[in-house]
Tab-separated table of C-alpha atoms and ligand atoms in Angstrom:
chain	number	residue	atom	x	y	z
A	152	MET	CA	-25.346	-9.195	-6.745
A	153	ALA	CA	-22.333	-9.085	-4.436
A	154	TRP	CA	-19.164	-7.629	-5.942
A	155	GLU	CA	-15.554	-7.754	-4.963
A	156	ALA	CA	-12.798	-5.348	-5.908
A	157	VAL	CA	-9.288	-6.200	-7.086
A	158	ILE	CA	-6.503	-3.663	-6.679
A	159	GLY	CA	-2.896	-3.571	-7.856
A	160	LEU	CA	-0.547	-0.635	-7.359
A	161	GLU	CA	2.330	0.896	-9.243
A	162	ILE	CA	4.392	3.254	-7.128
A	163	HIS	CA	7.026	5.762	-8.164
A	164	VAL	CA	9.542	6.335	-5.403
A	165	GLN	CA	12.107	9.131	-5.769
A	166	LEU	CA	15.475	7.939	-4.572
A	167	ALA	CA	17.265	10.233	-2.138
A	168	THR	CA	20.486	10.573	-4.100
A	169	LYS	CA	22.223	13.957	-4.196
A	170	THR	CA	22.511	13.912	-7.976
A	171	LYS	CA	20.496	12.664	-10.946
A	172	ILE	CA	20.440	9.083	-12.148
A	173	PHE	CA	22.572	9.750	-15.238
A	174	SER	CA	24.186	13.145	-14.538
A	175	GLY	CA	25.825	15.203	-11.803
A	176	ALA	CA	22.963	17.755	-11.625
A	177	SER	CA	21.419	18.324	-8.185
A	178	THR	CA	18.140	16.691	-7.169
A	179	ALA	CA	17.366	19.197	-4.383
A	180	PHE	CA	13.670	20.073	-4.122
A	181	GLY	CA	12.395	23.621	-4.467
A	182	ALA	CA	15.071	25.268	-6.643
A	183	ALA	CA	14.063	28.012	-9.099
A	184	PRO	CA	12.504	26.422	-12.228
A	185	ASN	CA	14.909	25.069	-14.850
A	186	THR	CA	18.068	25.693	-12.858
A	187	GLN	CA	18.844	22.039	-12.148
A	188	ALA	CA	18.550	20.280	-15.483
A	189	CYS	CA	21.789	19.780	-17.386
A	190	ALA	CA	22.454	18.762	-20.981
A	191	VAL	CA	22.341	15.052	-20.080
A	192	ASP	CA	18.961	15.388	-18.342
A	193	LEU	CA	17.619	17.132	-21.431
A	194	GLY	CA	19.137	14.542	-23.794
A	195	LEU	CA	20.854	17.145	-25.947
A	196	PRO	CA	22.782	15.779	-28.942
A	197	GLY	CA	26.154	14.265	-28.132
A	198	VAL	CA	25.680	13.742	-24.405
A	199	LEU	CA	26.304	10.397	-22.743
A	200	PRO	CA	24.621	9.224	-19.542
A	201	VAL	CA	26.684	7.805	-16.665
A	202	LEU	CA	24.763	5.630	-14.221
A	203	ASN	CA	24.710	6.879	-10.607
A	204	ALA	CA	26.055	4.010	-8.468
A	205	GLU	CA	24.183	5.278	-5.421
A	206	ALA	CA	20.836	4.883	-7.222
A	207	VAL	CA	21.748	1.262	-7.955
A	208	ASN	CA	22.704	0.697	-4.303
A	209	MET	CA	19.404	2.129	-3.131
A	210	ALA	CA	17.371	-0.014	-5.513
A	211	ILE	CA	19.262	-3.089	-4.277
A	212	LYS	CA	18.546	-2.139	-0.669
A	213	PHE	CA	14.881	-1.905	-1.501
A	214	GLY	CA	15.038	-5.406	-2.975
A	215	LEU	CA	16.796	-6.751	0.119
A	216	GLY	CA	14.233	-4.987	2.322
A	217	ILE	CA	11.309	-6.837	0.730
A	218	ASP	CA	13.014	-10.255	0.469
A	219	ALA	CA	13.163	-9.959	-3.298
A	220	GLU	CA	15.410	-11.582	-5.838
A	221	ILE	CA	18.040	-9.141	-7.076
A	222	ASN	CA	18.686	-9.485	-10.778
A	223	LYS	CA	22.448	-9.473	-10.899
A	224	ILE	CA	22.351	-8.547	-14.550
A	225	ASN	CA	19.839	-5.863	-15.396
A	226	ALA	CA	19.572	-3.374	-18.217
A	227	PHE	CA	18.064	-0.091	-19.357
A	228	GLU	CA	15.611	0.480	-22.195
A	229	ARG	CA	14.262	3.561	-23.891
A	230	LYS	CA	10.542	4.146	-23.700
A	231	ASN	CA	9.688	6.522	-26.504
A	232	TYR	CA	6.966	9.115	-26.281
A	233	PHE	CA	6.532	12.809	-26.828
A	234	TYR	CA	5.552	15.220	-24.104
A	235	PRO	CA	6.680	18.783	-23.396
A	236	ASP	CA	8.177	17.800	-20.042
A	237	LEU	CA	10.284	15.087	-21.703
A	238	PRO	CA	12.603	16.897	-24.107
A	239	LYS	CA	14.695	13.748	-24.617
A	240	GLY	CA	11.745	12.185	-26.441
A	241	TYR	CA	12.218	8.998	-24.442
A	242	GLN	CA	12.394	7.923	-20.829
A	243	THR	CA	15.319	5.737	-19.823
A	244	THR	CA	13.782	2.878	-17.857
A	245	GLN	CA	13.925	-0.891	-17.396
A	246	LEU	CA	11.458	-3.297	-18.995
A	247	GLU	CA	12.812	-6.770	-19.766
A	248	ARG	CA	15.416	-6.985	-17.017
A	249	PRO	CA	14.478	-4.930	-13.961
A	250	ILE	CA	16.916	-4.698	-11.061
A	251	VAL	CA	14.517	-6.088	-8.431
A	252	GLY	CA	12.504	-9.258	-9.001
A	253	ALA	CA	9.612	-10.795	-7.066
A	254	GLY	CA	9.277	-10.022	-3.348
A	255	HIS	CA	6.579	-9.291	-0.792
A	256	VAL	CA	5.335	-6.651	1.650
A	257	ASP	CA	3.240	-7.805	4.601
A	258	ILE	CA	0.425	-5.682	5.967
A	259	MET	CA	-1.759	-5.880	9.075
A	260	LEU	CA	-5.513	-5.867	8.480
A	261	ASP	CA	-8.158	-4.295	10.711
A	262	ASP	CA	-8.945	-7.592	12.422
A	263	GLY	CA	-5.286	-7.975	13.414
A	264	SER	CA	-4.529	-10.714	10.872
A	265	SER	CA	-1.796	-10.176	8.328
A	266	LYS	CA	-1.680	-10.420	4.565
A	267	SER	CA	1.229	-10.709	2.190
A	268	VAL	CA	1.098	-8.474	-0.885
A	269	ARG	CA	3.304	-9.834	-3.656
A	270	ILE	CA	5.636	-7.450	-5.453
A	271	HIS	CA	5.924	-8.355	-9.119
A	272	HIS	CA	9.162	-6.420	-9.620
A	273	ALA	CA	10.745	-2.990	-9.150
A	274	HIS	CA	12.776	-1.220	-11.805
A	275	LEU	CA	15.044	1.804	-12.011
A	276	GLU	CA	14.126	4.740	-14.224
A	277	GLU	CA	14.414	8.492	-14.567
A	278	ASP	CA	11.691	10.971	-13.712
A	279	ALA	CA	10.395	13.456	-16.283
A	280	GLY	CA	10.067	17.218	-15.822
A	281	LYS	CA	6.891	18.849	-14.604
A	282	SER	CA	4.161	20.621	-16.558
A	283	LEU	CA	2.550	23.463	-14.643
A	284	HIS	CA	-0.922	24.342	-15.850
A	285	GLU	CA	-1.751	27.118	-13.400
A	286	ASP	CA	-0.402	30.671	-13.258
A	287	PHE	CA	0.402	30.903	-16.961
A	288	GLN	CA	-2.787	32.456	-18.404
A	289	GLY	CA	-3.951	29.704	-20.729
A	290	MET	CA	-0.459	28.394	-21.339
A	291	SER	CA	1.561	25.729	-19.583
A	292	GLY	CA	4.881	26.229	-17.834
A	293	ILE	CA	7.563	23.564	-18.002
A	294	ASP	CA	9.983	22.986	-15.131
A	295	LEU	CA	12.672	20.479	-16.026
A	296	ASN	CA	14.401	20.381	-12.634
A	297	ARG	CA	12.884	16.983	-11.927
A	298	ALA	CA	14.064	15.506	-15.246
A	299	GLY	CA	16.541	12.716	-14.554
A	300	THR	CA	15.697	12.331	-10.870
A	301	PRO	CA	16.201	8.642	-10.024
A	302	LEU	CA	13.078	6.592	-9.364
A	303	ILE	CA	12.230	3.046	-8.594
A	304	GLU	CA	8.874	1.992	-9.925
A	305	ILE	CA	7.409	-0.756	-7.792
A	306	VAL	CA	4.687	-2.949	-9.299
A	307	THR	CA	2.484	-5.125	-7.095
A	308	GLU	CA	0.438	-8.158	-8.046
A	309	PRO	CA	-3.314	-7.467	-7.899
A	310	ASP	CA	-3.461	-8.726	-4.313
A	311	MET	CA	-5.473	-6.065	-2.496
A	312	SER	CA	-9.242	-6.234	-2.216
A	313	ASN	CA	-10.335	-2.887	-0.822
A	314	ALA	CA	-9.176	0.686	-0.315
A	315	LYS	CA	-8.161	0.085	3.294
A	316	GLU	CA	-5.793	-2.711	2.324
A	317	ALA	CA	-4.297	-0.550	-0.400
A	318	VAL	CA	-3.709	2.265	2.086
A	319	ALA	CA	-2.230	-0.141	4.651
A	320	PHE	CA	0.116	-1.350	1.915
A	321	ALA	CA	1.025	2.195	0.882
A	322	LYS	CA	1.820	3.145	4.476
A	323	LYS	CA	3.938	0.043	4.945
A	324	LEU	CA	5.850	0.800	1.770
A	325	HIS	CA	6.400	4.365	2.981
A	326	SER	CA	7.743	2.967	6.213
A	327	ILE	CA	10.078	0.572	4.368
A	328	VAL	CA	11.636	3.152	2.039
A	329	THR	CA	12.089	5.751	4.779
A	330	THR	CA	13.566	3.178	7.148
A	331	LEU	CA	16.011	2.206	4.406
A	332	GLY	CA	16.799	5.902	3.936
A	333	ILE	CA	16.375	5.550	0.176
A	334	CYS	CA	13.513	8.099	-0.058
A	335	ASP	CA	12.627	11.155	2.026
A	336	GLY	CA	8.976	10.059	2.035
A	337	GLU	CA	7.719	13.618	1.433
A	338	MET	CA	4.491	12.757	-0.340
A	339	SER	CA	3.371	16.379	-0.706
A	340	GLN	CA	6.549	17.031	-2.717
A	341	GLY	CA	5.851	14.052	-4.955
A	342	SER	CA	8.543	11.821	-3.456
A	343	MET	CA	6.111	8.879	-3.537
A	344	ARG	CA	3.342	8.744	-6.148
A	345	PHE	CA	0.778	5.981	-6.340
A	346	ASP	CA	-1.035	4.714	-9.439
A	347	VAL	CA	-3.993	2.519	-8.531
A	348	ASN	CA	-5.351	-0.207	-10.804
A	349	VAL	CA	-8.897	-1.132	-9.906
A	350	SER	CA	-11.323	-3.720	-11.236
A	351	VAL	CA	-14.433	-5.407	-9.891
A	352	ARG	CA	-15.900	-8.864	-10.382
A	353	PRO	CA	-18.818	-10.858	-9.003
A	354	LYS	CA	-17.881	-12.279	-5.624
A	355	GLY	CA	-16.422	-15.757	-6.027
A	356	GLU	CA	-15.465	-15.250	-9.699
A	357	SER	CA	-11.834	-16.148	-10.372
A	358	LYS	CA	-11.358	-14.274	-13.660
A	359	LEU	CA	-10.220	-10.664	-13.309
A	360	GLY	CA	-12.456	-7.854	-14.495
A	361	THR	CA	-11.327	-5.035	-16.786
A	362	ARG	CA	-9.276	-2.525	-14.832
A	363	THR	CA	-8.749	1.200	-14.910
A	364	GLU	CA	-5.657	2.987	-13.698
A	365	THR	CA	-5.890	6.214	-11.675
A	366	LYS	CA	-2.588	8.011	-11.747
A	367	ASN	CA	-0.396	10.046	-9.447
A	368	LEU	CA	-2.141	9.969	-6.083
A	369	ASN	CA	0.135	11.595	-3.557
A	370	SER	CA	-1.716	11.261	-0.256
A	371	PHE	CA	-3.109	8.267	1.590
A	372	ARG	CA	-6.431	10.013	2.068
A	373	PHE	CA	-6.852	10.819	-1.625
A	374	MET	CA	-5.854	7.285	-2.481
A	375	GLU	CA	-8.548	5.798	-0.266
A	376	ARG	CA	-11.204	8.119	-1.679
A	377	ALA	CA	-10.163	7.630	-5.294
A	378	ILE	CA	-10.293	3.825	-4.957
A	379	ASN	CA	-13.690	3.779	-3.257
A	380	LYS	CA	-15.083	6.149	-5.840
A	381	GLU	CA	-13.780	4.042	-8.710
A	382	ILE	CA	-15.104	0.784	-7.241
A	383	GLU	CA	-18.523	2.385	-6.903
A	384	ARG	CA	-18.412	3.801	-10.433
A	385	GLN	CA	-17.544	0.442	-11.970
A	386	ILE	CA	-20.254	-1.418	-10.063
A	387	ASP	CA	-22.892	1.188	-11.000
A	388	LEU	CA	-21.758	1.071	-14.615
A	389	ILE	CA	-21.982	-2.722	-14.872
A	390	GLU	CA	-25.271	-2.917	-12.996
A	391	ASP	CA	-26.698	-0.382	-15.458
A	392	GLY	CA	-25.737	-2.707	-18.313
A	393	GLY	CA	-22.520	-0.941	-19.309
A	394	THR	CA	-18.962	-2.260	-19.506
A	395	VAL	CA	-15.783	-0.935	-17.956
A	396	ILE	CA	-13.223	0.170	-20.522
A	397	GLN	CA	-9.535	-0.064	-19.810
A	398	GLU	CA	-8.409	3.514	-19.436
A	399	THR	CA	-6.185	5.870	-17.518
A	400	ARG	CA	-8.031	8.168	-15.135
A	401	LEU	CA	-7.265	11.267	-13.121
A	402	TYR	CA	-8.506	12.026	-9.626
A	403	ASN	CA	-8.608	15.514	-8.189
A	404	GLY	CA	-8.386	15.325	-4.419
A	405	ASP	CA	-9.383	18.946	-3.875
A	406	THR	CA	-12.719	18.574	-5.646
A	407	ASP	CA	-13.120	14.798	-5.092
A	408	GLU	CA	-13.776	14.385	-8.824
A	409	ALA	CA	-12.426	11.778	-11.217
A	410	ARG	CA	-12.378	11.735	-15.001
A	411	SER	CA	-11.046	9.720	-17.881
A	412	MET	CA	-7.693	10.918	-19.227
A	413	ARG	CA	-6.897	8.562	-22.106
A	414	SER	CA	-7.515	5.028	-23.243
A	415	LYS	CA	-4.894	2.595	-22.012
A	416	GLU	CA	-1.707	2.426	-24.042
A	417	GLU	CA	0.173	-0.836	-24.633
A	418	ALA	CA	3.869	-1.484	-24.155
A	419	ASN	CA	4.337	-1.769	-27.908
A	420	ASP	CA	2.984	1.764	-28.390
A	421	TYR	CA	6.191	2.968	-26.808
A	422	ARG	CA	8.621	1.211	-29.150
A	423	TYR	CA	10.841	0.169	-26.277
A	424	PHE	CA	14.388	-0.727	-27.304
A	425	PRO	CA	17.617	-1.376	-25.375
A	426	CYS	CA	19.393	1.856	-24.519
A	427	PRO	CA	22.527	1.924	-26.698
A	428	ASP	CA	24.237	4.422	-24.377
A	429	LEU	CA	24.229	2.310	-21.230
A	430	LEU	CA	25.930	-1.026	-20.583
A	431	PRO	CA	23.977	-3.676	-18.734
A	432	VAL	CA	24.393	-3.356	-14.960
A	433	VAL	CA	26.333	-6.244	-13.455
A	434	ILE	CA	26.014	-6.573	-9.697
A	435	GLU	CA	28.891	-8.320	-7.952
A	436	ASP	CA	28.356	-10.535	-4.914
A	437	SER	CA	30.767	-8.338	-2.995
A	438	LEU	CA	28.466	-5.349	-3.485
A	439	LEU	CA	25.459	-7.387	-2.353
A	440	ASP	CA	27.336	-8.487	0.768
A	441	LYS	CA	28.389	-4.943	1.548
A	442	LEU	CA	24.837	-3.618	1.192
A	443	ARG	CA	23.430	-6.479	3.251
A	444	GLY	CA	25.784	-5.404	5.998
A	445	GLU	CA	24.404	-1.863	5.859
A	446	MET	CA	20.739	-2.840	6.147
A	447	PRO	CA	18.897	-1.209	9.065
A	448	GLU	CA	16.381	-3.063	11.202
A	449	MET	CA	13.264	-3.286	8.995
A	450	PRO	CA	9.799	-2.387	10.349
A	451	ASP	CA	8.649	-6.030	10.629
A	452	ALA	CA	11.771	-7.006	12.578
A	453	LYS	CA	11.350	-3.960	14.802
A	454	LYS	CA	7.729	-4.864	15.472
A	455	ALA	CA	8.699	-8.423	16.405
A	456	ARG	CA	11.360	-7.078	18.758
A	457	PHE	CA	8.926	-4.652	20.429
A	458	ILE	CA	6.590	-7.588	21.103
A	459	ARG	CA	9.310	-10.014	22.172
A	460	ASP	CA	11.669	-7.814	24.179
A	461	LEU	CA	9.475	-4.937	25.339
A	462	GLY	CA	6.244	-6.829	25.942
A	463	LEU	CA	4.086	-4.657	23.687
A	464	GLY	CA	0.846	-5.951	22.184
A	465	GLU	CA	0.518	-6.615	18.453
A	466	TYR	CA	-1.375	-3.395	17.727
A	467	ASP	CA	0.891	-1.061	19.714
A	468	ALA	CA	3.973	-2.693	18.216
A	469	GLU	CA	2.593	-2.254	14.699
A	470	ILE	CA	1.849	1.442	15.221
A	471	LEU	CA	5.116	2.248	16.980
A	472	SER	CA	7.342	0.398	14.524
A	473	GLY	CA	5.671	1.867	11.447
A	474	ASP	CA	7.548	5.127	11.350
A	475	GLN	CA	11.272	5.403	12.049
A	476	THR	CA	11.145	8.655	13.993
A	477	THR	CA	8.222	7.500	16.106
A	478	ALA	CA	9.978	4.208	16.810
A	479	ALA	CA	13.159	5.998	17.901
A	480	TYR	CA	11.170	8.404	20.075
A	481	PHE	CA	9.284	5.545	21.692
A	482	GLU	CA	12.446	3.557	22.360
A	483	ALA	CA	14.158	6.544	23.959
A	484	THR	CA	11.095	7.191	26.146
A	485	ALA	CA	10.935	3.535	27.155
A	486	LYS	CA	14.622	3.598	28.030
A	487	THR	CA	14.491	6.764	30.143
A	488	SER	CA	11.342	5.671	31.975
A	489	GLY	CA	12.201	1.986	32.241
A	490	ASP	CA	8.576	1.190	31.383
A	491	ALA	CA	7.838	0.293	27.759
A	492	LYS	CA	4.095	-0.112	28.213
A	493	LEU	CA	3.597	3.282	29.857
A	494	ALA	CA	5.887	4.809	27.252
A	495	ALA	CA	3.772	3.257	24.484
A	496	ASN	CA	0.562	4.583	26.063
A	497	TRP	CA	1.929	8.101	26.358
A	498	VAL	CA	3.446	8.214	22.874
A	499	MET	CA	0.257	6.891	21.267
A	500	GLY	CA	-1.988	8.888	23.635
A	501	GLU	CA	-1.176	12.408	24.918
A	502	LEU	CA	1.824	12.943	22.674
A	503	SER	CA	0.250	11.923	19.381
A	504	LYS	CA	-2.954	13.787	20.280
A	505	SER	CA	-1.006	16.996	20.842
A	506	LEU	CA	1.099	16.485	17.723
A	507	ASN	CA	-2.015	15.939	15.601
A	508	GLN	CA	-3.925	18.872	17.054
A	509	ASN	CA	-1.036	21.209	16.395
A	510	GLU	CA	0.042	19.538	13.139
A	511	ILE	CA	3.582	19.108	14.399
A	512	ALA	CA	5.863	16.265	13.305
A	513	ILE	CA	7.208	14.087	16.092
A	514	SER	CA	10.735	15.140	15.135
A	515	ASN	CA	9.775	18.712	16.142
A	516	SER	CA	7.918	17.785	19.312
A	517	PRO	CA	8.414	20.405	22.042
A	518	VAL	CA	8.311	17.530	24.533
A	519	THR	CA	11.374	15.398	23.863
A	520	ALA	CA	11.573	11.657	24.518
A	521	GLU	CA	13.809	12.377	27.521
A	522	MET	CA	11.254	14.812	28.947
A	523	LEU	CA	8.406	12.325	28.493
A	524	GLY	CA	10.509	9.525	29.962
A	525	GLY	CA	11.267	11.734	32.979
A	526	LEU	CA	7.578	12.468	33.407
A	527	ILE	CA	6.718	8.773	33.363
A	528	LEU	CA	9.362	8.168	36.042
A	529	ARG	CA	7.458	10.541	38.342
A	530	ILE	CA	4.215	8.639	37.783
A	531	LYS	CA	5.965	5.405	38.586
A	532	ASP	CA	7.524	6.620	41.828
A	533	ASN	CA	4.162	8.117	42.907
A	534	THR	CA	5.370	11.714	42.886
A	535	ILE	CA	2.336	12.527	40.732
A	536	SER	CA	-0.842	10.728	39.670
A	537	GLY	CA	-1.618	9.895	36.052
A	538	LYS	CA	-4.128	12.718	36.026
A	539	ILE	CA	-1.713	15.367	37.258
A	540	ALA	CA	0.806	13.965	34.786
A	541	LYS	CA	-1.414	15.243	31.979
A	542	GLN	CA	-1.157	18.739	33.461
A	543	VAL	CA	2.613	18.398	33.670
A	544	PHE	CA	2.721	17.188	30.075
A	545	GLU	CA	0.719	20.193	28.942
A	546	ALA	CA	3.058	22.538	30.805
A	547	LEU	CA	6.077	20.867	29.207
A	548	TRP	CA	4.378	21.141	25.818
A	549	ASN	CA	3.898	24.866	26.404
A	550	GLY	CA	7.517	25.356	27.386
A	551	GLU	CA	6.798	26.074	31.066
A	552	GLY	CA	9.765	24.090	32.326
A	553	LYS	CA	12.798	22.175	31.136
A	554	ASP	CA	11.648	18.871	32.618
A	555	ALA	CA	8.882	17.264	34.661
A	556	ASP	CA	10.648	17.820	37.970
A	557	GLU	CA	10.881	21.553	37.383
A	558	VAL	CA	7.184	21.805	36.454
A	559	ILE	CA	6.095	19.716	39.443
A	560	GLU	CA	8.197	21.863	41.768
A	561	LYS	CA	7.205	25.215	40.272
A	562	LYS	CA	3.486	24.434	40.199
A	563	GLY	CA	3.430	22.567	43.485
A	564	LEU	CA	1.909	19.464	41.905
A	565	LYS	CA	3.584	16.903	44.109
A	566	GLN	CA	1.188	14.197	45.138
A	567	VAL	CA	0.052	14.306	48.776
A	568	THR	CA	0.877	10.947	50.362
A	569	ASP	CA	1.042	12.131	53.934
A	570	THR	CA	-1.586	10.112	55.837
A	571	GLY	CA	-2.228	12.856	58.385
A	572	ALA	CA	-2.832	15.507	55.736
A	573	ILE	CA	-5.172	13.246	53.799
A	574	GLU	CA	-7.114	12.339	56.939
A	575	THR	CA	-7.627	16.006	57.841
A	576	MET	CA	-8.888	16.706	54.363
A	577	ILE	CA	-11.260	13.758	54.439
A	578	ASP	CA	-12.632	14.824	57.814
A	579	GLU	CA	-13.403	18.238	56.362
A	580	VAL	CA	-15.143	16.725	53.344
A	581	LEU	CA	-17.232	14.398	55.507
A	582	ALA	CA	-18.203	17.253	57.852
A	583	ALA	CA	-19.297	19.390	54.939
A	584	ASN	CA	-21.439	16.566	53.526
A	585	ALA	CA	-23.123	15.177	56.609
A	586	GLN	CA	-26.364	14.300	54.787
A	587	GLN	CA	-24.514	12.215	52.160
A	588	VAL	CA	-22.617	10.465	54.934
A	589	ASP	CA	-25.906	9.484	56.579
A	590	ASN	CA	-27.294	8.298	53.249
A	591	TYR	CA	-24.185	6.214	52.690
A	592	ARG	CA	-24.362	4.542	56.059
A	593	ALA	CA	-28.091	3.831	55.583
A	594	ALA	CA	-27.586	2.311	52.147
A	595	PRO	CA	-27.284	-1.444	51.553
A	596	VAL	CA	-23.679	-2.622	51.165
A	597	GLU	CA	-23.939	-3.427	47.448
A	598	LYS	CA	-24.860	0.204	46.696
A	599	ARG	CA	-22.032	1.749	48.684
A	600	GLY	CA	-19.332	0.970	46.115
A	601	LYS	CA	-20.913	3.427	43.727
A	602	MET	CA	-21.731	5.999	46.388
A	603	ILE	CA	-18.146	6.294	47.587
A	604	GLY	CA	-17.224	7.814	44.231
A	605	PHE	CA	-18.897	11.063	45.301
A	606	PHE	CA	-16.646	11.414	48.347
A	607	VAL	CA	-13.518	10.487	46.409
A	608	GLY	CA	-14.413	13.173	43.883
A	609	GLN	CA	-14.864	15.783	46.624
A	610	CYS	CA	-11.540	14.886	48.217
A	611	MET	CA	-9.667	15.008	44.927
A	612	LYS	CA	-11.236	18.367	44.213
A	613	ALA	CA	-10.291	19.665	47.639
A	614	SER	CA	-6.694	18.591	47.026
A	615	LYS	CA	-6.676	19.990	43.483
A	616	GLY	CA	-6.050	16.473	42.232
A	617	LYS	CA	-2.905	16.054	44.265
A	618	ALA	CA	-4.046	13.560	46.892
A	619	ASN	CA	-2.933	10.009	46.234
A	620	PRO	CA	-6.177	8.432	44.955
A	621	GLY	CA	-5.420	4.976	46.357
A	622	MET	CA	-4.872	6.373	49.826
A	623	VAL	CA	-7.971	8.574	49.634
A	624	ASN	CA	-10.059	5.542	48.746
A	625	GLN	CA	-8.670	3.433	51.510
A	626	ILE	CA	-8.958	6.011	54.304
A	627	LEU	CA	-12.397	7.155	53.173
A	628	LYS	CA	-13.749	3.620	53.306
A	629	LYS	CA	-12.411	3.159	56.799
A	630	LYS	CA	-13.938	6.407	58.053
A	631	LEU	CA	-17.314	5.903	56.366
A	632	GLU	CA	-17.669	2.333	57.540
A	633	GLY	CA	-16.322	3.121	60.976
B	6	ADP	P1	0.438	-3.651	-18.018
B	6	ADP	O1	1.461	-4.595	-18.539
B	6	ADP	O2	-0.684	-3.397	-18.912
B	6	ADP	O3	1.047	-2.427	-17.410
B	6	ADP	P2	0.469	-5.198	-15.670
B	6	ADP	O4	0.125	-6.613	-15.756
B	6	ADP	O5	1.900	-4.799	-15.621
B	6	ADP	O6	-0.247	-4.428	-16.821
B	6	ADP	O7	-0.246	-4.611	-14.394
B	6	ADP	C1	-0.089	-3.299	-13.990
B	6	ADP	C2	-0.699	-3.157	-12.608
B	6	ADP	O8	-2.091	-3.390	-12.649
B	6	ADP	C3	-0.163	-4.141	-11.590
B	6	ADP	O9	-0.033	-3.474	-10.347
B	6	ADP	C4	-1.215	-5.188	-11.503
B	6	ADP	O10	-1.265	-5.780	-10.226
B	6	ADP	C5	-2.475	-4.401	-11.757
B	6	ADP	N1	-3.540	-5.162	-12.387
B	6	ADP	C6	-3.445	-5.947	-13.476
B	6	ADP	N2	-4.647	-6.456	-13.809
B	6	ADP	C7	-5.538	-5.990	-12.897
B	6	ADP	C8	-6.941	-6.133	-12.687
B	6	ADP	N3	-7.702	-6.861	-13.510
B	6	ADP	N4	-7.499	-5.488	-11.634
B	6	ADP	C9	-6.769	-4.738	-10.814
B	6	ADP	N5	-5.454	-4.554	-10.964
B	6	ADP	C10	-4.828	-5.162	-11.984
B	7	MG	MG1	3.114	-2.724	-16.522
């Protein structure tokens, strides 16, 4: 039987505010354990929370960024449960009236078509502390620094049908929140955490199957693996006559193992009730207008502009608009070089290859956008060939010069375009390969096109790659035919 998977995501995004959602304690990452949780974050008796206006602004910006309805009156609830990293005994969150209503995030699929993933809603809430199960000899450590860090939890409709789509969605969401500047996007620090809901059903069936939820995936790669593994597990289970039970699961990316954590809890298990300490949030039109005015160019708009104004293809535009820093780097390179297409090729080619190999972020690239733009200028004005340009790039990467011109000068890489010099070189190559010249002249015309490659290669070698290839080709042909 053919099966199809159904996937919906819930994503926790840490908002990049300086202080907590209900207190003035710092949200900075990496502080010594338990130095950044204050009495409000711990919910000690007698404290009163004060809502951080910046967290509200950021949530609204997210809503505007995904074309969502903003609920101008929204409110906080208490979700009650006990856990050592939640000393308050409840999480302050939103249930009935979330700040952001329905919206959508569009993704590009492998075949180049696009798909709209519906967002059900996004709500504001506080993060809990962290339980640390290693390094404490059979005990657990509790670090409450994270308690009270502002989050938006984004809930999608079950609109994705395979792991690749889910990852494309996750990457797009990452791009949206970092472009908005509402999250630092540091997944390894837990700034974005994905819960994946997965079910399967016979292909063509319209009713949804029973789903499981795998929690807290914090890398795209782990997410893809965890989803594929779960789809496979469910199909095997059903085909063996079993049934999927609704449960919460854990996936360990280091060992590639998944296990059941607990059976699924219901909303009523949590005894939600309106938070008596916080007034409903009322959003004025003036605030909405102000925030609208502060919105940056969103990735989709940027992509459209790259296609429309810079002449990029769909795929290149998608890649280059996806990440803010990459987009800015590309635009600066295109501007310096005056050639958007070459700039796109170099950013997505040599540059990204070198960045990946050395695991360096584009923001720390030793070759700046200005340097790359300057290099491209020298290809365009025929100072160097594309091949030599790779050598120059490598030298720039290794810090062997402040710009392309200096490297070209120092290493003597200037392209030879002097007809006389090229002719002399060709004469030498032909003299040294008299037999091949005879073979060429004896060969039928349709075979010569291929045979000339040998001579071009010899000439380029003799010039250490510096001869202008177009001129070499042209002069060679004339001499061989003549
Ligand atoms: P609950 O109220 O139990 O939390 P929701 O309806 O809020 O459930 O859904 C939570 C998440 O699970 C959403 O992202 C939703 O898209 C997804 N989801 C719901 N049902 C399914 C299903 N059958 N298969 C896959 N994902 C699902
Ligand atoms: Mg839910």
